[in-house]
């Protein structure tokens, strides 16, 4: 067995495990982590091969990759900052609309902290710098894995027949009007329904959403009206009008489907930025079906993706807290060693 084979063996093994888990169950965050680890191991092996080759061209390529990574961080900060300003102008100054700006500021803060620690080299600053860099790298790895896998998941084909199409609600404007974000879900649901109908049968479309305190009617009723006004058969629509969260959307819709057909299969429709997290929730609740996404305005996507990622971090809070504490411990050890 050659040295090169040994270098790339971990990446190949992780990728094979990823493919096997994808075939078994698509709706796992562990799939995203496995894909990220496979890519990271492959990149590390390639960098080691370039540096250890001893050739000038290899070292130039390795240095160029590192420089490209640094440039990528700078570009990311600028894009997040500009997106944050656009979100504030278009959507207002609510905490959730400030996530892009907060992300840019956090990146700048970590870079400034690490540079300061490298310049001053005091025990305390080194310890803080090691801990901050470790946590930042860990969260960055998870975020990139999340974004890449969510992108892939959103483009997987619907591979089975299904008797139900479930559309998740997202709120109304003016008390009764379907906003563009929700309209895109309903249009996508009609497309999915047409695709499933071609495979045989007439799936039931479930509009899922209760009535909020500032709404005149339940979301599901407004969603159903939107569909029927565009020619969708009213007798193929079922309204789920009690839910107020994504989890309740899925749980209450599941009860409707199980009552009608204990062996049901479904396709859940939401926006593309929300599809993967909705899939994770669906798996946890035992909903048998795939989640697909509709298009979202480009300016809205970065902020919404950060929000979805934050929600996933909270969902796995014990594991993530343990990892962050481990990096804090590394910082303490670095401080003690000085």
Short mmCIF file of C-alpha atoms in Angstrom, two decimals:
data_model
loop_
_atom_site.label_atom_id
_atom_site.label_comp_id
_atom_site.label_asym_id
_atom_site.label_seq_id
_atom_site.Cartn_x
_atom_site.Cartn_y
_atom_site.Cartn_z
CA UNK A 1 0.00 0.00 0.00
CA UNK A 2 1.47 3.36 -1.07
CA UNK A 3 1.82 6.42 1.13
CA UNK A 4 -0.62 8.29 -1.11
CA UNK A 5 -3.26 5.60 -0.59
CA UNK A 6 -2.85 5.90 3.18
CA UNK A 7 -3.19 9.68 2.97
CA UNK A 8 -6.51 9.57 1.15
CA UNK A 9 -7.90 6.43 2.82
CA UNK A 10 -9.72 8.32 5.65
CA UNK A 11 -11.42 10.64 3.15
CA UNK A 12 -12.50 7.71 0.97
CA UNK A 13 -13.79 5.72 3.96
CA UNK A 14 -15.77 8.68 5.30
CA UNK A 15 -17.26 9.30 1.88
CA UNK A 16 -18.34 5.65 1.56
CA UNK A 17 -20.01 5.81 4.97
CA UNK A 18 -21.71 9.05 3.90
CA UNK A 19 -23.07 7.39 0.74
CA UNK A 20 -24.36 4.42 2.71
CA UNK A 21 -26.13 6.64 5.25
CA UNK A 22 -27.59 8.76 2.42
CA UNK A 23 -29.09 5.65 0.85
CA UNK A 24 -30.52 4.57 4.21
CA UNK A 25 -31.79 7.92 5.55
CA UNK A 26 -31.32 11.35 3.96
CA UNK A 27 -32.69 13.34 6.88
CA UNK A 28 -29.72 13.25 9.27
CA UNK A 29 -27.43 16.09 10.27
CA UNK A 30 -24.73 13.44 10.70
CA UNK A 31 -24.73 13.09 6.90
CA UNK A 32 -23.65 16.73 6.61
CA UNK A 33 -20.88 16.19 9.17
CA UNK A 34 -19.62 13.05 7.41
CA UNK A 35 -19.50 14.83 4.06
CA UNK A 36 -17.66 17.74 5.66
CA UNK A 37 -15.14 15.43 7.35
CA UNK A 38 -14.54 13.57 4.09
CA UNK A 39 -13.86 16.86 2.27
CA UNK A 40 -11.65 18.11 5.12
CA UNK A 41 -9.58 14.91 5.22
CA UNK A 42 -9.21 14.97 1.45
CA UNK A 43 -8.09 18.61 1.48
CA UNK A 44 -5.65 17.97 4.35
CA UNK A 45 -4.15 14.99 2.48
CA UNK A 46 -3.78 17.05 -0.67
CA UNK A 47 -2.12 19.94 1.19
CA UNK A 48 0.29 17.54 2.93
CA UNK A 49 1.16 15.96 -0.43
CA UNK A 50 1.84 19.37 -1.96
CA UNK A 51 4.04 20.57 0.90
CA UNK A 52 5.94 17.29 1.38
CA UNK A 53 6.64 16.92 -2.35
CA UNK A 54 9.50 19.39 -2.02
CA UNK A 55 8.72 20.95 -5.38
CA UNK A 56 8.41 24.69 -5.76
CA UNK A 57 5.16 24.37 -7.69
CA UNK A 58 3.62 22.26 -4.92
CA UNK A 59 4.48 24.82 -2.26
CA UNK A 60 3.20 27.65 -4.45
CA UNK A 61 -0.12 25.86 -4.89
CA UNK A 62 -0.37 25.22 -1.13
CA UNK A 63 0.42 28.86 -0.34
CA UNK A 64 -2.11 29.99 -2.96
CA UNK A 65 -4.81 27.85 -1.35
CA UNK A 66 -4.10 29.37 2.06
CA UNK A 67 -4.16 32.87 0.57
CA UNK A 68 -7.42 32.05 -1.18
CA UNK A 69 -8.88 30.95 2.16
CA UNK A 70 -7.91 34.26 3.74
CA UNK A 71 -9.37 36.18 0.83
CA UNK A 72 -12.53 34.12 1.11
CA UNK A 73 -12.94 35.18 4.75
CA UNK A 74 -12.57 38.84 3.77
CA UNK A 75 -15.10 38.51 0.95
CA UNK A 76 -17.51 36.66 3.27
CA UNK A 77 -17.34 39.46 5.85
CA UNK A 78 -18.08 42.08 3.20
CA UNK A 79 -20.99 40.10 1.75
CA UNK A 80 -22.51 39.44 5.17
CA UNK A 81 -22.18 43.11 6.10
CA UNK A 82 -23.83 44.29 2.87
CA UNK A 83 -26.56 41.68 3.18
CA UNK A 84 -27.20 42.75 6.76
CA UNK A 85 -27.67 46.35 5.71
CA UNK A 86 -30.04 45.29 2.94
CA UNK A 87 -32.06 43.14 5.34
CA UNK A 88 -32.45 46.06 7.75
CA UNK A 89 -33.59 48.37 4.96
CA UNK A 90 -36.12 45.89 3.55
CA UNK A 91 -37.29 43.91 6.56
CA UNK A 92 -36.69 46.18 9.58
CA UNK A 93 -34.42 45.98 12.63
CA UNK A 94 -35.76 42.89 14.37
CA UNK A 95 -33.13 40.66 16.04
CA UNK A 96 -33.55 37.90 13.44
CA UNK A 97 -32.91 40.39 10.62
CA UNK A 98 -29.57 41.36 12.15
CA UNK A 99 -28.00 37.89 11.96
CA UNK A 100 -25.92 38.65 8.85
CA UNK A 101 -24.46 41.75 10.50
CA UNK A 102 -23.80 39.85 13.71
CA UNK A 103 -22.08 37.08 11.74
CA UNK A 104 -19.77 39.60 10.04
CA UNK A 105 -18.93 41.25 13.36
CA UNK A 106 -18.20 37.88 15.01
CA UNK A 107 -15.75 36.92 12.25
CA UNK A 108 -13.97 40.27 12.55
CA UNK A 109 -13.84 39.91 16.35
CA UNK A 110 -12.31 36.42 16.21
CA UNK A 111 -9.70 37.44 13.63
CA UNK A 112 -8.79 40.54 15.67
CA UNK A 113 -8.53 38.44 18.84
CA UNK A 114 -6.26 35.83 17.24
CA UNK A 115 -4.01 38.50 15.69
CA UNK A 116 -3.78 40.32 19.03
CA UNK A 117 -2.86 37.07 20.81
CA UNK A 118 -0.15 36.34 18.20
CA UNK A 119 1.33 39.83 18.59
CA UNK A 120 1.21 40.20 22.38
CA UNK A 121 1.90 36.53 23.26
CA UNK A 122 0.84 36.95 26.84
CA UNK A 123 -0.37 33.75 28.56
CA UNK A 124 -3.92 35.03 29.00
CA UNK A 125 -4.25 36.26 25.41
CA UNK A 126 -2.80 33.02 24.02
CA UNK A 127 -5.28 30.98 26.04
CA UNK A 128 -8.21 33.15 24.96
CA UNK A 129 -6.99 33.13 21.35
CA UNK A 130 -6.67 29.33 21.25
CA UNK A 131 -10.16 28.87 22.70
CA UNK A 132 -11.74 31.44 20.37
CA UNK A 133 -10.00 30.05 17.29
CA UNK A 134 -10.99 26.49 18.15
CA UNK A 135 -14.66 27.36 18.69
CA UNK A 136 -14.70 29.51 15.54
CA UNK A 137 -13.19 26.72 13.42
CA UNK A 138 -15.64 24.18 14.85
CA UNK A 139 -18.71 26.35 14.19
CA UNK A 140 -17.39 27.31 10.74
CA UNK A 141 -16.94 23.64 9.85
CA UNK A 142 -20.47 22.81 10.97
CA UNK A 143 -21.89 25.80 9.10
CA UNK A 144 -20.15 24.93 5.83
CA UNK A 145 -21.22 21.29 6.18
CA UNK A 146 -24.79 22.43 6.86
CA UNK A 147 -24.90 24.77 3.85
CA UNK A 148 -23.39 22.25 1.41
CA UNK A 149 -25.56 19.35 2.52
CA UNK A 150 -28.71 21.49 2.67
CA UNK A 151 -27.97 22.53 -0.92
CA UNK A 152 -27.59 18.89 -1.97
CA UNK A 153 -30.65 17.75 -0.03
CA UNK A 154 -32.80 20.41 -1.65
CA UNK A 155 -31.90 19.04 -5.08
CA UNK A 156 -32.62 15.36 -4.46
CA UNK A 157 -35.35 13.95 -6.63
CA UNK A 158 -38.64 12.82 -5.13
CA UNK A 159 -38.07 9.10 -5.41
CA UNK A 160 -41.39 7.56 -4.36
CA UNK A 161 -45.11 7.86 -4.84
CA UNK A 162 -46.90 9.81 -2.11
CA UNK A 163 -50.52 10.19 -1.11
CA UNK A 164 -50.13 13.58 0.55
CA UNK A 165 -48.46 16.93 -0.07
CA UNK A 166 -48.06 19.04 3.09
CA UNK A 167 -47.46 22.79 2.80
CA UNK A 168 -46.02 24.45 5.92
CA UNK A 169 -47.42 27.86 6.84
CA UNK A 170 -45.26 30.94 7.41
CA UNK A 171 -47.64 33.72 8.50
CA UNK A 172 -50.02 36.10 6.74
CA UNK A 173 -49.79 39.82 6.04
CA UNK A 174 -52.64 42.19 6.71
CA UNK A 175 -54.39 39.48 8.70
CA UNK A 176 -55.56 37.44 5.69
CA UNK A 177 -53.20 37.84 2.70
CA UNK A 178 -50.70 35.19 1.62
CA UNK A 179 -47.23 36.85 1.43
CA UNK A 180 -44.75 36.14 -1.41
CA UNK A 181 -42.71 33.76 0.78
CA UNK A 182 -45.74 31.56 1.44
CA UNK A 183 -47.03 31.95 -2.12
CA UNK A 184 -43.80 30.41 -3.44
CA UNK A 185 -44.42 27.36 -1.21
CA UNK A 186 -47.96 26.97 -2.53
CA UNK A 187 -46.85 27.26 -6.15
CA UNK A 188 -44.15 24.66 -5.51
CA UNK A 189 -46.74 22.42 -3.82
CA UNK A 190 -48.90 22.56 -6.94
CA UNK A 191 -45.90 21.50 -9.05
CA UNK A 192 -45.16 18.60 -6.71
CA UNK A 193 -48.82 17.59 -6.69
CA UNK A 194 -48.86 17.55 -10.51
CA UNK A 195 -45.71 15.41 -10.57
CA UNK A 196 -47.12 12.91 -8.09
CA UNK A 197 -50.44 12.79 -9.94
CA UNK A 198 -48.61 11.69 -13.10
CA UNK A 199 -47.32 8.68 -11.16
CA UNK A 200 -50.88 7.61 -10.40
CA UNK A 201 -53.60 8.64 -7.96
CA UNK A 202 -54.73 12.03 -6.73
CA UNK A 203 -52.71 13.09 -3.65
CA UNK A 204 -54.39 15.15 -0.94
CA UNK A 205 -52.80 18.57 -0.37
CA UNK A 206 -52.71 19.59 3.29
CA UNK A 207 -52.38 23.29 4.04
CA UNK A 208 -50.91 23.56 7.52
CA UNK A 209 -51.09 26.64 9.73
CA UNK A 210 -53.20 27.97 12.58
CA UNK A 211 -54.44 31.46 13.36
CA UNK A 212 -51.99 33.90 14.92
CA UNK A 213 -53.01 36.71 17.29
CA UNK A 214 -52.72 39.30 14.49
CA UNK A 215 -54.46 37.20 11.83
CA UNK A 216 -58.13 37.33 10.81
CA UNK A 217 -58.26 33.73 9.56
CA UNK A 218 -56.13 30.59 10.06
CA UNK A 219 -53.17 30.42 7.67
CA UNK A 220 -54.38 27.09 6.30
CA UNK A 221 -57.67 28.67 5.16
CA UNK A 222 -55.93 31.56 3.40
CA UNK A 223 -53.54 29.07 1.79
CA UNK A 224 -56.46 26.93 0.59
CA UNK A 225 -58.19 30.01 -0.86
CA UNK A 226 -54.98 30.96 -2.67
CA UNK A 227 -54.86 27.53 -4.30
CA UNK A 228 -58.53 27.33 -5.29
CA UNK A 229 -58.40 30.82 -6.81
CA UNK A 230 -55.71 29.45 -9.12
CA UNK A 231 -57.76 26.49 -10.20
CA UNK A 232 -56.66 23.80 -7.74
CA UNK A 233 -59.51 21.33 -6.91
CA UNK A 234 -61.04 22.21 -3.54
CA UNK A 235 -61.95 18.59 -2.84
CA UNK A 236 -58.24 17.64 -2.78
CA UNK A 237 -57.40 20.15 -0.03
CA UNK A 238 -57.33 19.29 3.67
CA UNK A 239 -56.89 22.13 6.20
CA UNK A 240 -54.79 21.70 9.34
CA UNK A 241 -55.64 24.86 11.30
CA UNK A 242 -54.25 24.35 14.82
CA UNK A 243 -50.47 24.60 14.46
CA UNK A 244 -48.31 27.60 15.35
CA UNK A 245 -44.79 26.16 14.81
CA UNK A 246 -43.03 23.94 12.28
CA UNK A 247 -43.06 21.07 14.76
CA UNK A 248 -46.82 21.42 15.25
CA UNK A 249 -47.31 21.75 11.47
CA UNK A 250 -45.71 18.36 11.04
CA UNK A 251 -47.20 16.67 14.10
CA UNK A 252 -50.81 17.69 13.41
CA UNK A 253 -50.48 16.96 9.69
CA UNK A 254 -49.07 13.55 10.56
CA UNK A 255 -52.18 12.82 12.63
CA UNK A 256 -54.41 13.71 9.66
CA UNK A 257 -52.43 11.47 7.32
CA UNK A 258 -52.30 8.53 9.72
CA UNK A 259 -56.06 8.72 10.26
CA UNK A 260 -56.65 8.56 6.51
CA UNK A 261 -53.91 6.03 5.68
CA UNK A 262 -51.72 4.36 8.35
CA UNK A 263 -49.17 3.48 5.65
CA UNK A 264 -49.04 6.98 4.15
CA UNK A 265 -46.13 8.59 2.35
CA UNK A 266 -45.90 12.35 1.92
CA UNK A 267 -43.90 15.22 0.47
CA UNK A 268 -43.52 18.29 2.69
CA UNK A 269 -43.10 21.68 1.00
CA UNK A 270 -41.42 24.71 2.55
CA UNK A 271 -38.83 27.27 1.40
CA UNK A 272 -35.39 26.08 0.27
CA UNK A 273 -33.52 27.61 3.22
CA UNK A 274 -35.86 25.79 5.63
CA UNK A 275 -36.07 22.41 3.88
CA UNK A 276 -33.20 20.60 5.60
CA UNK A 277 -34.13 21.65 9.14
CA UNK A 278 -37.75 20.76 8.44
CA UNK A 279 -36.50 17.36 7.26
CA UNK A 280 -34.58 16.88 10.52
CA UNK A 281 -37.73 17.74 12.47
CA UNK A 282 -39.85 15.43 10.31
CA UNK A 283 -37.49 12.53 10.96
CA UNK A 284 -37.54 13.19 14.72
CA UNK A 285 -41.37 13.19 14.72
CA UNK A 286 -41.58 10.05 12.61
CA UNK A 287 -43.14 11.73 9.57
CA UNK A 288 -42.68 9.45 6.57
CA UNK A 289 -41.73 11.69 3.71
CA UNK A 290 -39.22 13.91 1.99
CA UNK A 291 -39.05 17.71 2.29
CA UNK A 292 -38.63 19.92 -0.78
CA UNK A 293 -38.07 23.65 -0.98
CA UNK A 294 -39.35 26.55 -3.05
CA UNK A 295 -37.25 29.47 -4.19
CA UNK A 296 -36.51 32.40 -1.88
CA UNK A 297 -35.45 35.97 -2.66
CA UNK A 298 -31.65 36.08 -2.91
CA UNK A 299 -31.27 38.88 -0.36
CA UNK A 300 -33.31 36.94 2.22
CA UNK A 301 -31.45 33.64 1.88
CA UNK A 302 -28.16 34.36 3.80
CA UNK A 303 -29.88 35.72 6.90
CA UNK A 304 -32.47 32.94 6.87
CA UNK A 305 -29.77 30.28 6.46
CA UNK A 306 -27.88 31.58 9.49
CA UNK A 307 -31.12 31.48 11.48
CA UNK A 308 -31.77 27.88 10.41
CA UNK A 309 -28.21 26.88 11.31
CA UNK A 310 -28.53 28.49 14.73
CA UNK A 311 -31.71 26.49 15.32
CA UNK A 312 -29.89 23.27 14.40
CA UNK A 313 -27.07 24.13 16.82
CA UNK A 314 -29.65 24.56 19.58
CA UNK A 315 -31.29 21.26 18.64
CA UNK A 316 -27.95 19.52 19.27
CA UNK A 317 -27.00 21.79 22.15
CA UNK A 318 -25.47 19.13 24.42
CA UNK A 319 -22.99 17.93 21.81
CA UNK A 320 -22.09 21.45 20.71
CA UNK A 321 -21.72 22.70 24.28
CA UNK A 322 -19.42 19.77 25.08
CA UNK A 323 -17.25 20.55 22.04
CA UNK A 324 -17.05 24.25 22.94
CA UNK A 325 -16.06 23.39 26.51
CA UNK A 326 -13.35 21.13 25.09
CA UNK A 327 -11.90 24.06 23.14
CA UNK A 328 -12.09 26.23 26.26
CA UNK A 329 -10.12 23.53 28.06
CA UNK A 330 -7.54 23.65 25.26
CA UNK A 331 -7.27 27.40 25.86
CA UNK A 332 -6.75 26.84 29.58
CA UNK A 333 -4.01 24.31 28.85
CA UNK A 334 -2.35 26.72 26.43
CA UNK A 335 -2.44 29.43 29.11
CA UNK A 336 -1.01 27.04 31.72
CA UNK A 337 1.77 25.93 29.38
CA UNK A 338 2.96 29.54 29.07
#
